[in-house]
Backbone as JSON, one array per atom type, in Angstrom:
{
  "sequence": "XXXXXXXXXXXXXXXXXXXXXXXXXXXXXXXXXXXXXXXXXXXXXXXXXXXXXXXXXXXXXXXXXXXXXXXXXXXXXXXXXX",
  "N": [[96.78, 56.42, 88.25], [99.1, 58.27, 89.37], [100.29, 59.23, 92.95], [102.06, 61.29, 93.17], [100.67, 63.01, 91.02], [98.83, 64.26, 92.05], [100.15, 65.67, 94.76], [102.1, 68.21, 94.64], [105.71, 68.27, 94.45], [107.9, 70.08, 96.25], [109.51, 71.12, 95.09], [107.98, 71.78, 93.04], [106.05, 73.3, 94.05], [107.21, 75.33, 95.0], [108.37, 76.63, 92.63], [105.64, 77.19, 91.63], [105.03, 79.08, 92.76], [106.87, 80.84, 92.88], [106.42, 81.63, 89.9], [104.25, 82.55, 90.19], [104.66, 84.95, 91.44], [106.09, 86.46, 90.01], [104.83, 87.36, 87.87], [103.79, 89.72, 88.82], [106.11, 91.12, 89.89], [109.22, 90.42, 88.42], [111.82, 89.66, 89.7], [111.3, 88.33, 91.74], [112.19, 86.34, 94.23], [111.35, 82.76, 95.42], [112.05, 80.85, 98.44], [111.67, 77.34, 99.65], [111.26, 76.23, 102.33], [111.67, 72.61, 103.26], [111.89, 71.03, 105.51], [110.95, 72.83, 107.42], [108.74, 74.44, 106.22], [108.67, 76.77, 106.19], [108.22, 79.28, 104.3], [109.99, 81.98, 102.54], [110.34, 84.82, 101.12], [111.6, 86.83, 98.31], [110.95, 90.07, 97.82], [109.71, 93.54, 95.93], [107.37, 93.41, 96.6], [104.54, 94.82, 98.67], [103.87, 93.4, 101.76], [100.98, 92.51, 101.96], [100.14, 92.02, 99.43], [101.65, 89.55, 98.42], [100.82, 87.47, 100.17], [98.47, 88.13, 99.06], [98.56, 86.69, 96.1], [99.94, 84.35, 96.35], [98.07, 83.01, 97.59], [96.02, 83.02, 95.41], [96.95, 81.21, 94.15], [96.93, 79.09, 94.82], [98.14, 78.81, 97.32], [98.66, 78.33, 101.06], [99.47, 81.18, 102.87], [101.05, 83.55, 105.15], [102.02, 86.98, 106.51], [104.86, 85.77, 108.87], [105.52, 85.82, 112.3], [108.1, 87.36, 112.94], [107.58, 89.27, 110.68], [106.72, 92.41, 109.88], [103.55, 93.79, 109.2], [102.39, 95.27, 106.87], [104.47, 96.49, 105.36], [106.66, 98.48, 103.93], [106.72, 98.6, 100.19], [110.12, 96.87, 98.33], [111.0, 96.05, 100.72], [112.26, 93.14, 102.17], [110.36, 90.53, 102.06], [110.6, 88.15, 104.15], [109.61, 86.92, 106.06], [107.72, 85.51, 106.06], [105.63, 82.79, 106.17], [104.29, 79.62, 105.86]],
  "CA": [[97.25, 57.79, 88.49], [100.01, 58.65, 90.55], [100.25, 60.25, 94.23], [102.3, 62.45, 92.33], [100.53, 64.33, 90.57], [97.76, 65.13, 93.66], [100.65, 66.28, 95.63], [103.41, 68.7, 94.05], [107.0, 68.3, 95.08], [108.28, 71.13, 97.46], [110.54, 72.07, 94.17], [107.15, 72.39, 92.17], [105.0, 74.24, 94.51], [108.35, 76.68, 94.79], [108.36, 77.08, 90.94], [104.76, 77.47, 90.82], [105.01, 80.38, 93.78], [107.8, 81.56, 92.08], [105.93, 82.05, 88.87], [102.87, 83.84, 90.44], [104.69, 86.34, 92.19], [107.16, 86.56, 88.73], [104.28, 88.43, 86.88], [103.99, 91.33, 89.68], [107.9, 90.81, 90.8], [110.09, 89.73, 87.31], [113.39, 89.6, 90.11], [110.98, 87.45, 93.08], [112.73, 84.42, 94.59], [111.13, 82.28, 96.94], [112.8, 79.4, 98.99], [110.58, 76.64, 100.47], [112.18, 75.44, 103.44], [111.52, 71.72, 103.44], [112.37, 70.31, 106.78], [109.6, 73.71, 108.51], [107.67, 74.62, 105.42], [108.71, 77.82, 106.13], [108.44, 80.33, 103.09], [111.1, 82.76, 102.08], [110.25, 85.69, 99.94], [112.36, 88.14, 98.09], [110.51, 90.86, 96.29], [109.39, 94.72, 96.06], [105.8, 93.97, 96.69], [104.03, 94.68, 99.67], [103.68, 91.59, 102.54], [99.8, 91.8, 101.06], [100.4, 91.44, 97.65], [102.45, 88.61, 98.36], [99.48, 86.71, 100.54], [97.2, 87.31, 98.03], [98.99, 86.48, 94.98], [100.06, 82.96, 96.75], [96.38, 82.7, 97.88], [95.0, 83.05, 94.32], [97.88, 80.05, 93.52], [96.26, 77.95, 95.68], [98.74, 78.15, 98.92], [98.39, 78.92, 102.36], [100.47, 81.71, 103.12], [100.8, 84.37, 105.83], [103.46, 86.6, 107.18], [105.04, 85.42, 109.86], [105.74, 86.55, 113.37], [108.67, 88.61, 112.57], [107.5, 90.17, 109.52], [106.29, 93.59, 110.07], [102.64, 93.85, 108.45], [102.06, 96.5, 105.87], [105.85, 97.0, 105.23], [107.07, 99.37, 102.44], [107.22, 98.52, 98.73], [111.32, 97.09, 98.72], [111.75, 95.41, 101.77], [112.21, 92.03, 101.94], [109.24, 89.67, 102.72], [111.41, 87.11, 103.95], [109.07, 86.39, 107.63], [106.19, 84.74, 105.15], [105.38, 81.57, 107.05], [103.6, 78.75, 105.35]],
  "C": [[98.17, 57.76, 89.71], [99.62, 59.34, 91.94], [100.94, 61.4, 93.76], [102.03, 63.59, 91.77], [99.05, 65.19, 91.26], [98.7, 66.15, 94.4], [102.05, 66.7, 94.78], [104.23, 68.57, 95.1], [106.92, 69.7, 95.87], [108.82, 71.54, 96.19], [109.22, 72.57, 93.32], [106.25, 73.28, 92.56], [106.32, 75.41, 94.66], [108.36, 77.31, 93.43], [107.11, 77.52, 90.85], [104.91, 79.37, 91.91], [105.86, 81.5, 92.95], [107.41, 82.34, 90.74], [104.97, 83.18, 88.75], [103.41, 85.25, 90.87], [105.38, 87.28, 90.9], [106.15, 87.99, 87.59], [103.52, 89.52, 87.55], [105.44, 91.59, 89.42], [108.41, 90.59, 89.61], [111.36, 89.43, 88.14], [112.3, 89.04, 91.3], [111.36, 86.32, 92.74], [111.86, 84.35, 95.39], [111.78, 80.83, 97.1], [111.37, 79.22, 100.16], [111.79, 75.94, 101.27], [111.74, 73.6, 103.74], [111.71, 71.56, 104.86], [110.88, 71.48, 107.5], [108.84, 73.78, 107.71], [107.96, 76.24, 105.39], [109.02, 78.43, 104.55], [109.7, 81.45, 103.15], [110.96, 83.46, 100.92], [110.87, 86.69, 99.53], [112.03, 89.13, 97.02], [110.0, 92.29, 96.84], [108.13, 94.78, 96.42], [105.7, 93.81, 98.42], [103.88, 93.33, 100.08], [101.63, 91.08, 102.1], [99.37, 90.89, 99.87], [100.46, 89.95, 97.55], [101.32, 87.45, 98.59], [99.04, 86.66, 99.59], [97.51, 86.86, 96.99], [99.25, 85.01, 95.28], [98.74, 82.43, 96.87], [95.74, 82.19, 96.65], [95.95, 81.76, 93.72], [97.8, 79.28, 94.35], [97.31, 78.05, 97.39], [98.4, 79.2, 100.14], [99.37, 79.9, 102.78], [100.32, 82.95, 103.87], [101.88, 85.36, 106.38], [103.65, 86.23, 109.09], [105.36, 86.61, 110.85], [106.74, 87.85, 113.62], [108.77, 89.84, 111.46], [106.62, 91.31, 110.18], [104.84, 94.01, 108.97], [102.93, 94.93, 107.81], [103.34, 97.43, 105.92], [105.87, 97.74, 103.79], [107.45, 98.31, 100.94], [109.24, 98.31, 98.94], [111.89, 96.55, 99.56], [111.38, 93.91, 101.65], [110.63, 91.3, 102.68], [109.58, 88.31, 103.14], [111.0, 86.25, 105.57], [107.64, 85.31, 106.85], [105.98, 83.21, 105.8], [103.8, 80.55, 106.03], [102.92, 77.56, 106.24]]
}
């Protein structure tokens, strides 16, 4: 068995993030920042949602320092820190 398939790529844990948030969100991107790990989310749901919907898809995810907790439905969630 591979190391491979223990540890997803950075492009596959993005696709899988991408997918979870996809069936709240149908128009959420997220960018995984390789080099920080930093997250990058672009979608209408609350900065909760977002946590827990990554959470229940196995990743660690929180927002970050400049994200504004319990922001409006709409605004970007783009402080999400991994």
């Amino acid at each position: 068995m591979s190391d491979h398939s223990i540890h997803p790529t950075s492009e596959e844990r993005q696709q899988a993030m991408t997918e979870a948030l996809r069936a709240w969100d149908p128009e959420a991107e997220v960018t995984l920042e390789s080099g920080t790990g930093r997250l990058m989310v672009m979608t209408t749901l609350p900065t909760e949602r977002v946590v827990a919907i990554l959470k229940e898809a196995g990743e660690h995810a929180e927002a970050g320092d400049a994200e504004p907790r319990g922001h409006k439905a709409g605004q970007c969630c783009g402080g999400c820190s991994h």
